[in-house]
Amino acid sequence: MKTAVTKFFPLALLFLSSPLMAQDNTGSSNSLGLALLAAVVLIAFFVLVQVADNLLRIQAKKVGPGADPDATSIFPSVRSLFRKRLPKYVGDAAVTDLREGYDIRLEGAATPKIDGRIKATTFAMQPPNFLGIAPIPKLAVEVGQKVKAGDHLFNDKKITAIKYVAPVSGEVVAINRGERRAITEVVIKADKEIEYRQLEKFDPEKGSREDLVNYLMDCGAWALLRQRPYDIVADPEAVPANIFVSTFDTAPLAPDNNFVVEGREEAFQKGLDVLNLLTSGKVYLGLSANGEEAPAKAFTEAKGVEKRWFRGPHPSGNVGVQIHHIAPIGAKQVVWTLGVQEVITLGAVFTEGRFNAERVVAITGAELKEPKYVRTWIGANVGELVKNNLSNDHVRLISGDVLSGRKKQAENFLNFFDDQITVVAEGDYYEMFGWLLPSKYTPTVSRTFPNFLFPKATYRADTNTHGEKRAFVVTGQYEELLPMDVLPQHLMKAILTNDYDGMEGLGIYELIEEDVALCEFACTSKQPLQKILRQGLDMMHEQG
Amino acid sequence: MKDLIQKIKKFEPPKEKRFLHTLYDGFFTFLFTPNHVTSDVPGVHIRDRMDLKRTMVMVVLALQLCYLFGTYNIGHQHFLAIGEHTAFLDAIHLKIAYGLIKILPIFIVAHVVGLGIEFYYAARKGHPIEEGYLVTGALIPLIMPPDIPLWILAVSIVFAVVIGKEAFGGTGMNVVNIALLTRLFVFFAYPTTISGDQCWVAGIDYSGAQAVTETYGWAHHAFDWLFNGLGLSTFGDGGIAVTDAFTGATPLALATKGWAEVTAVYSPAEMFWGTIPGSVGETSKPLIILGLLMLLATGIASWRIVIGGILGAVFMTLVLNAWEFDVYMQIPWYYHFYMGSFWFAIAFMATDPVTASGTNVGKWIYGFSIGVLGILIRVMNLAYPEGWMLAIIFMNVFAPLIDYFVVQGNIKRRAKRTAVAA
């Protein structure tokens, strides 16, 4: 659309200038004629420059989609004229401004201090966390067995070489099964002092890529890699086109990665170096230009990676959104994604010689007495982490954030990739004329409530749906909340009608659940978009 | 509060009695937002405050000013015709009473018939009652002439709701706007009740050689004791001959003979403020624009459609001004916005999200096309004095096609960029 306007603009100018020329020839008044002539010359010059500029832009587009088209133009784009001033720390780097989206501001953000008193004692690896593996993996341990951190617990039946390892040392106390005997949890009671399986030394710079892949699969670090499309366990046969790491999380109450990475800078950089060896393309680091202060040095001064700055409300921190703007996933391509803490664990394999599954977890939510950070290991027991901290009993414990996290009971465990617990009130109450005159203020993107007048206010949210499910009625709502060139509502309809071509064409490969979570939150018709999207992803995945 | 809910819950009919249960459920959820919580399947744990009930109610609220004015204007036009209480604020009580007697039966029939069908289908399908008809039911009385026979209204609503909506699967699935379909049905099935010069002023009887007002009925006389008690004038018997100056024609009907003909009867100010004959709710431009601004400010109506529509209408009127083929085309372009129901149509009909284009680019095209087509029908086709109903229904039918091309454009663009990346 924008390019079309700029393309026709010079033509329009030429068209407009022709009557001026005509008048110039017949003009009797000399000064007027001169002025018109000057105007014509100016316009002609402008047209020439504009045409040249457009050619430049077209060439820039051919060179690579990752390049910022505004950066190659000599004219500022309209948007950049009106854009907010960039923070100083960005320097000369280009920043991708994302307008669409919304920050849900909730009460109960964690204070950036680690509480050393809180200790979880049981941990679990949960096969359902790893999408794409068979529901009943092959177990390498049995109940009662002692394991060290990094020992094999189970492996997938399809790709047996990928090992899933114990995050802590201790005794396997339970192997829980769910529907159709699928294994849901392998529970370990942790030792007081964690013992690690010593890994043999391996220098990734010297070994071949194949050796590195085999080494990572054996030590358990392979499970840290997630592959797009579908957000599944990475395929050892595939070479990713690029690898993406988002260094900031914009989800409600999400942990601050600048705080998380403190003291682990070396492992983080090592992790990035290893990733560089695994891809045929580049490792991209998504950085936040949202804050007043610069992101941690570990991110801004990371070496050997391409850094890309993003500014905008949630979901600008989602790695899927960043991929879309950096280098969209092409046909038959795969890319990998990791979170900051996954990169640290990967790096620690080489810097410390052990599978160090340490995690800094943010315990957040308005229903907590004291929201805070704790240091624990992957798959910690949820109940133990929030013990003595709940302000009431009628709450929902969530592994992850309120938008795309999963509901947990106190005896359940944090999911493998989650570094946050959110506690929200259950909302199973009736509200008189709640659709007209709400009795309390909760977050909303709708301007029919006065919330938008108070951009700094924070809210207590609960799990009430505030209405019943309906057919799609309102249009254009999702587009305002997803900063991608995707038509979410049409994609959802394509999924619901099993339209494979439509799904592919409308960009299902670029999305996972967390990307449409904000749309689902705001949906007036209360449609379950994440569930629908996963259905579609599963369908496409089965088709291959 | 809990006790109250318990008390109401006692009345809950068993699930086997489907119709009763649906009805109960409809009213219960109207009273109380249900205690549903977000589900356990992958999905969000918190939900936005906004739901479809509130969306619909916002539109209904935006229409309230039109209702107030429309009701009063029915009475005002009636008395204007017979040359009594001709100043706008004379005999307010009579005009309000007269307007209410006209509008209430229309309002009640529209809701009883429409909601009845809605409840029946909801019960049949085992769905909860959907809110779509709240807006449709509020729109229908506003786009009817005040004298519409109630049985015709009922038949039209049955047609529109059953064939136009339920046959397609209910709220959210209909292709054309239900309120407009109702009017379209009246327009083609019973044209004399909704076109010409004789239907826009209430209570005028044209059966004799001379137009006279109908005699007032029991409903009017029911007010006598009250007005008498307050020392106010009453309705009297009726049957009075209308004034010589009375035409009953709307500005659009006069405009075919040129702008001078229009201004001979109605001043631009009258047309703007809406003290002219017409469908009940569409005459007063400032009040409609206030409602429109409310919908735009709250984000319920799409500003793309509205701006597109205004641009389309301006564009087309300018083209006709340039052409100047007949006197109608010579009417200055801005006066087209004083006449007819452009504002009502673009504010409340074109912006219906279900029947409009669903894509943002599509909305521009959709709105612009409505603007162009509406003016085109108004000026070029003398059989249809006003074009918005037909223009919007026409574009409703084409909206999926517009969306198809926009979606294909998106697919092609996406394919291109990933091809470059690969």
mmCIF file of N, CA and C in Angstrom, chain B residues 221-302:
data_model
loop_
_atom_site.group_PDB
_atom_site.id
_atom_site.type_symbol
_atom_site.label_atom_id
_atom_site.label_comp_id
_atom_site.label_asym_id
_atom_site.label_seq_id
_atom_site.Cartn_x
_atom_site.Cartn_y
_atom_site.Cartn_z
ATOM 1 N N HIS B 221 -57.480 9.378 23.463
ATOM 2 C CA HIS B 221 -58.398 9.914 24.464
ATOM 3 C C HIS B 221 -58.060 9.446 25.871
ATOM 4 N N ALA B 222 -57.281 8.379 25.937
ATOM 5 C CA ALA B 222 -56.882 7.910 27.268
ATOM 6 C C ALA B 222 -56.060 8.981 27.990
ATOM 7 N N PHE B 223 -55.478 9.887 27.214
ATOM 8 C CA PHE B 223 -54.685 10.945 27.827
ATOM 9 C C PHE B 223 -55.541 12.126 28.289
ATOM 10 N N ASP B 224 -56.805 12.168 27.821
ATOM 11 C CA ASP B 224 -57.627 13.354 28.052
ATOM 12 C C ASP B 224 -57.665 13.788 29.516
ATOM 13 N N TRP B 225 -57.948 12.818 30.380
ATOM 14 C CA TRP B 225 -58.107 13.179 31.803
ATOM 15 C C TRP B 225 -56.843 13.805 32.363
ATOM 16 N N LEU B 226 -55.696 13.262 31.893
ATOM 17 C CA LEU B 226 -54.424 13.759 32.404
ATOM 18 C C LEU B 226 -54.170 15.188 31.914
ATOM 19 N N PHE B 227 -54.342 15.374 30.599
ATOM 20 C CA PHE B 227 -54.076 16.696 30.038
ATOM 21 C C PHE B 227 -55.090 17.724 30.558
ATOM 22 N N ASN B 228 -56.336 17.281 30.664
ATOM 23 C CA ASN B 228 -57.354 18.169 31.234
ATOM 24 C C ASN B 228 -56.987 18.571 32.648
ATOM 25 N N GLY B 229 -56.587 17.569 33.405
ATOM 26 C CA GLY B 229 -56.243 17.816 34.809
ATOM 27 C C GLY B 229 -55.114 18.817 34.930
ATOM 28 N N LEU B 230 -54.176 18.776 33.993
ATOM 29 C CA LEU B 230 -53.041 19.682 34.040
ATOM 30 C C LEU B 230 -53.336 21.003 33.351
ATOM 31 N N GLY B 231 -54.553 21.103 32.816
ATOM 32 C CA GLY B 231 -54.920 22.344 32.146
ATOM 33 C C GLY B 231 -54.289 22.495 30.783
ATOM 34 N N LEU B 232 -54.004 21.376 30.117
ATOM 35 C CA LEU B 232 -53.372 21.436 28.802
ATOM 36 C C LEU B 232 -54.399 21.098 27.729
ATOM 37 N N SER B 233 -54.040 21.420 26.495
ATOM 38 C CA SER B 233 -54.968 21.097 25.407
ATOM 39 C C SER B 233 -54.973 19.587 25.161
ATOM 40 N N THR B 234 -56.107 19.089 24.647
ATOM 41 C CA THR B 234 -56.220 17.659 24.376
ATOM 42 C C THR B 234 -56.293 17.433 22.878
ATOM 43 N N PHE B 235 -56.398 16.145 22.489
ATOM 44 C CA PHE B 235 -56.347 15.806 21.071
ATOM 45 C C PHE B 235 -57.587 16.258 20.298
ATOM 46 N N GLY B 236 -58.738 16.225 20.946
ATOM 47 C CA GLY B 236 -59.960 16.528 20.185
ATOM 48 C C GLY B 236 -60.390 15.332 19.362
ATOM 49 N N ASP B 237 -61.194 15.561 18.322
ATOM 50 C CA ASP B 237 -61.757 14.447 17.564
ATOM 51 C C ASP B 237 -60.931 14.054 16.351
ATOM 52 N N GLY B 238 -60.186 14.967 15.787
ATOM 53 C CA GLY B 238 -59.459 14.656 14.562
ATOM 54 C C GLY B 238 -60.338 14.867 13.348
ATOM 55 N N GLY B 239 -59.935 14.280 12.217
ATOM 56 C CA GLY B 239 -60.695 14.449 10.993
ATOM 57 C C GLY B 239 -60.614 15.834 10.415
ATOM 58 N N ILE B 240 -59.565 16.558 10.754
ATOM 59 C CA ILE B 240 -59.419 17.932 10.273
ATOM 60 C C ILE B 240 -58.708 17.930 8.924
ATOM 61 N N ALA B 241 -59.087 18.836 8.052
ATOM 62 C CA ALA B 241 -58.427 18.936 6.749
ATOM 63 C C ALA B 241 -57.017 19.475 6.933
ATOM 64 N N VAL B 242 -56.097 18.982 6.119
ATOM 65 C CA VAL B 242 -54.724 19.465 6.244
ATOM 66 C C VAL B 242 -54.598 20.807 5.552
ATOM 67 N N THR B 243 -53.554 21.531 5.893
ATOM 68 C CA THR B 243 -53.369 22.877 5.340
ATOM 69 C C THR B 243 -53.050 22.804 3.849
ATOM 70 N N ASP B 244 -53.280 23.898 3.180
ATOM 71 C CA ASP B 244 -53.023 23.934 1.741
ATOM 72 C C ASP B 244 -51.542 23.760 1.416
ATOM 73 N N ALA B 245 -50.720 24.277 2.315
ATOM 74 C CA ALA B 245 -49.281 24.240 2.037
ATOM 75 C C ALA B 245 -48.705 22.841 2.198
ATOM 76 N N PHE B 246 -49.478 21.932 2.777
ATOM 77 C CA PHE B 246 -48.925 20.615 3.117
ATOM 78 C C PHE B 246 -48.653 19.788 1.864
ATOM 79 N N THR B 247 -47.459 19.213 1.771
ATOM 80 C CA THR B 247 -47.198 18.305 0.653
ATOM 81 C C THR B 247 -46.924 16.871 1.129
ATOM 82 N N GLY B 248 -46.213 16.737 2.214
ATOM 83 C CA GLY B 248 -45.856 15.386 2.644
ATOM 84 C C GLY B 248 -44.654 14.834 1.916
ATOM 85 N N ALA B 249 -44.246 15.515 0.851
ATOM 86 C CA ALA B 249 -43.103 15.022 0.083
ATOM 87 C C ALA B 249 -41.814 15.250 0.865
ATOM 88 N N THR B 250 -40.887 14.335 0.725
ATOM 89 C CA THR B 250 -39.588 14.494 1.368
ATOM 90 C C THR B 250 -38.694 15.346 0.473
ATOM 91 N N PRO B 251 -37.638 15.900 1.015
ATOM 92 C CA PRO B 251 -36.735 16.714 0.198
ATOM 93 C C PRO B 251 -36.259 15.980 -1.043
ATOM 94 N N LEU B 252 -36.039 14.668 -0.896
ATOM 95 C CA LEU B 252 -35.514 13.928 -2.040
ATOM 96 C C LEU B 252 -36.509 13.884 -3.187
ATOM 97 N N ALA B 253 -37.796 13.768 -2.828
ATOM 98 C CA ALA B 253 -38.806 13.719 -3.877
ATOM 99 C C ALA B 253 -38.859 15.050 -4.617
ATOM 100 N N LEU B 254 -38.640 16.143 -3.858
ATOM 101 C CA LEU B 254 -38.666 17.469 -4.481
ATOM 102 C C LEU B 254 -37.400 17.742 -5.276
ATOM 103 N N ALA B 255 -36.328 17.103 -4.868
ATOM 104 C CA ALA B 255 -35.032 17.440 -5.448
ATOM 105 C C ALA B 255 -34.936 17.077 -6.915
ATOM 106 N N THR B 256 -35.808 16.190 -7.377
ATOM 107 C CA THR B 256 -35.764 15.833 -8.794
ATOM 108 C C THR B 256 -36.050 17.056 -9.664
ATOM 109 N N LYS B 257 -36.745 18.035 -9.053
ATOM 110 C CA LYS B 257 -37.059 19.240 -9.833
ATOM 111 C C LYS B 257 -36.088 20.373 -9.526
ATOM 112 N N GLY B 258 -35.048 20.064 -8.770
ATOM 113 C CA GLY B 258 -34.031 21.079 -8.535
ATOM 114 C C GLY B 258 -34.027 21.570 -7.097
ATOM 115 N N TRP B 259 -32.957 22.212 -6.734
ATOM 116 C CA TRP B 259 -32.753 22.627 -5.349
ATOM 117 C C TRP B 259 -33.748 23.724 -4.943
ATOM 118 N N ALA B 260 -34.138 24.559 -5.914
ATOM 119 C CA ALA B 260 -35.065 25.639 -5.589
ATOM 120 C C ALA B 260 -36.400 25.067 -5.104
ATOM 121 N N GLU B 261 -36.831 23.979 -5.709
ATOM 122 C CA GLU B 261 -38.079 23.333 -5.293
ATOM 123 C C GLU B 261 -37.985 22.843 -3.851
ATOM 124 N N VAL B 262 -36.826 22.321 -3.521
ATOM 125 C CA VAL B 262 -36.642 21.798 -2.160
ATOM 126 C C VAL B 262 -36.704 22.936 -1.150
ATOM 127 N N THR B 263 -35.951 24.000 -1.436
ATOM 128 C CA THR B 263 -35.878 25.087 -0.454
ATOM 129 C C THR B 263 -37.186 25.872 -0.379
ATOM 130 N N ALA B 264 -38.030 25.716 -1.410
ATOM 131 C CA ALA B 264 -39.338 26.355 -1.332
ATOM 132 C C ALA B 264 -40.167 25.757 -0.208
ATOM 133 N N VAL B 265 -39.925 24.492 0.108
ATOM 134 C CA VAL B 265 -40.693 23.827 1.166
ATOM 135 C C VAL B 265 -39.908 23.734 2.465
ATOM 136 N N TYR B 266 -38.679 23.299 2.362
ATOM 137 C CA TYR B 266 -37.883 23.092 3.574
ATOM 138 C C TYR B 266 -36.617 23.942 3.501
ATOM 139 N N SER B 267 -36.293 24.594 4.604
ATOM 140 C CA SER B 267 -35.036 25.330 4.635
ATOM 141 C C SER B 267 -33.904 24.346 4.955
ATOM 142 N N PRO B 268 -32.689 24.655 4.536
ATOM 143 C CA PRO B 268 -31.566 23.774 4.868
ATOM 144 C C PRO B 268 -31.471 23.506 6.371
ATOM 145 N N ALA B 269 -31.773 24.527 7.179
ATOM 146 C CA ALA B 269 -31.697 24.318 8.628
ATOM 147 C C ALA B 269 -32.696 23.257 9.073
ATOM 148 N N GLU B 270 -33.883 23.299 8.526
ATOM 149 C CA GLU B 270 -34.888 22.287 8.886
ATOM 150 C C GLU B 270 -34.418 20.891 8.504
ATOM 151 N N MET B 271 -33.831 20.814 7.319
ATOM 152 C CA MET B 271 -33.343 19.500 6.882
ATOM 153 C C MET B 271 -32.227 19.027 7.780
ATOM 154 N N PHE B 272 -31.366 19.973 8.179
ATOM 155 C CA PHE B 272 -30.230 19.593 9.013
ATOM 156 C C PHE B 272 -30.709 19.124 10.387
ATOM 157 N N TRP B 273 -31.568 19.931 11.014
ATOM 158 C CA TRP B 273 -32.001 19.556 12.364
ATOM 159 C C TRP B 273 -33.021 18.437 12.333
ATOM 160 N N GLY B 274 -33.694 18.250 11.219
ATOM 161 C CA GLY B 274 -34.519 17.055 11.081
ATOM 162 C C GLY B 274 -35.991 17.254 11.280
ATOM 163 N N THR B 275 -36.488 18.502 11.284
ATOM 164 C CA THR B 275 -37.926 18.714 11.477
ATOM 165 C C THR B 275 -38.661 18.609 10.140
ATOM 166 N N ILE B 276 -38.437 17.483 9.482
ATOM 167 C CA ILE B 276 -39.033 17.246 8.165
ATOM 168 C C ILE B 276 -39.637 15.845 8.165
ATOM 169 N N PRO B 277 -40.523 15.548 7.212
ATOM 170 C CA PRO B 277 -41.060 14.187 7.147
ATOM 171 C C PRO B 277 -39.978 13.205 6.702
ATOM 172 N N GLY B 278 -40.169 11.948 7.079
ATOM 173 C CA GLY B 278 -39.200 10.927 6.690
ATOM 174 C C GLY B 278 -39.388 9.692 7.535
ATOM 175 N N SER B 279 -38.508 8.715 7.367
ATOM 176 C CA SER B 279 -38.543 7.567 8.259
ATOM 177 C C SER B 279 -38.277 8.071 9.677
ATOM 178 N N VAL B 280 -38.714 7.287 10.649
ATOM 179 C CA VAL B 280 -38.764 7.790 12.025
ATOM 180 C C VAL B 280 -37.446 8.369 12.518
ATOM 181 N N GLY B 281 -36.346 7.603 12.345
ATOM 182 C CA GLY B 281 -35.126 8.003 13.043
ATOM 183 C C GLY B 281 -34.078 8.672 12.195
ATOM 184 N N GLU B 282 -34.330 8.857 10.914
ATOM 185 C CA GLU B 282 -33.222 9.249 10.041
ATOM 186 C C GLU B 282 -33.162 10.733 9.731
ATOM 187 N N THR B 283 -34.080 11.549 10.309
ATOM 188 C CA THR B 283 -34.156 12.925 9.837
ATOM 189 C C THR B 283 -33.142 13.860 10.492
ATOM 190 N N SER B 284 -32.835 13.634 11.765
ATOM 191 C CA SER B 284 -32.030 14.617 12.474
ATOM 192 C C SER B 284 -30.539 14.318 12.358
ATOM 193 N N LYS B 285 -29.852 15.101 11.535
ATOM 194 C CA LYS B 285 -28.440 14.815 11.259
ATOM 195 C C LYS B 285 -27.545 14.988 12.479
ATOM 196 N N PRO B 286 -27.671 16.092 13.241
ATOM 197 C CA PRO B 286 -26.726 16.238 14.371
ATOM 198 C C PRO B 286 -26.840 15.112 15.386
ATOM 199 N N LEU B 287 -28.054 14.634 15.624
ATOM 200 C CA LEU B 287 -28.204 13.575 16.632
ATOM 201 C C LEU B 287 -27.626 12.263 16.117
ATOM 202 N N ILE B 288 -27.787 12.004 14.829
ATOM 203 C CA ILE B 288 -27.195 10.793 14.251
ATOM 204 C C ILE B 288 -25.678 10.892 14.329
ATOM 205 N N ILE B 289 -25.160 12.084 14.007
ATOM 206 C CA ILE B 289 -23.702 12.239 14.017
ATOM 207 C C ILE B 289 -23.170 12.089 15.439
ATOM 208 N N LEU B 290 -23.937 12.555 16.424
ATOM 209 C CA LEU B 290 -23.512 12.335 17.819
ATOM 210 C C LEU B 290 -23.402 10.842 18.110
ATOM 211 N N GLY B 291 -24.425 10.094 17.709
ATOM 212 C CA GLY B 291 -24.384 8.640 17.908
ATOM 213 C C GLY B 291 -23.220 8.018 17.176
ATOM 214 N N LEU B 292 -22.989 8.497 15.966
ATOM 215 C CA LEU B 292 -21.876 7.980 15.162
ATOM 216 C C LEU B 292 -20.553 8.255 15.857
ATOM 217 N N LEU B 293 -20.406 9.467 16.381
ATOM 218 C CA LEU B 293 -19.155 9.809 17.068
ATOM 219 C C LEU B 293 -18.948 8.911 18.278
ATOM 220 N N MET B 294 -20.037 8.595 18.953
ATOM 221 C CA MET B 294 -19.920 7.701 20.106
ATOM 222 C C MET B 294 -19.420 6.325 19.660
ATOM 223 N N LEU B 295 -19.976 5.820 18.562
ATOM 224 C CA LEU B 295 -19.554 4.504 18.074
ATOM 225 C C LEU B 295 -18.110 4.529 17.589
ATOM 226 N N LEU B 296 -17.718 5.634 16.986
ATOM 227 C CA LEU B 296 -16.338 5.717 16.506
ATOM 228 C C LEU B 296 -15.372 5.845 17.672
ATOM 229 N N ALA B 297 -15.761 6.650 18.665
ATOM 230 C CA ALA B 297 -14.875 6.849 19.814
ATOM 231 C C ALA B 297 -14.675 5.556 20.577
ATOM 232 N N THR B 298 -15.727 4.756 20.690
ATOM 233 C CA THR B 298 -15.591 3.507 21.429
ATOM 234 C C THR B 298 -15.021 2.407 20.554
ATOM 235 N N GLY B 299 -14.808 2.694 19.289
ATOM 236 C CA GLY B 299 -14.197 1.687 18.424
ATOM 237 C C GLY B 299 -15.164 0.617 17.968
ATOM 238 N N ILE B 300 -16.448 0.822 18.125
ATOM 239 C CA ILE B 300 -17.407 -0.217 17.728
ATOM 240 C C ILE B 300 -17.697 -0.127 16.237
ATOM 241 N N ALA B 301 -17.878 1.087 15.744
ATOM 242 C CA ALA B 301 -18.045 1.235 14.294
ATOM 243 C C ALA B 301 -16.671 1.408 13.680
ATOM 244 N N SER B 302 -16.520 0.888 12.471
ATOM 245 C CA SER B 302 -15.233 1.001 11.804
ATOM 246 C C SER B 302 -15.093 2.371 11.165
#
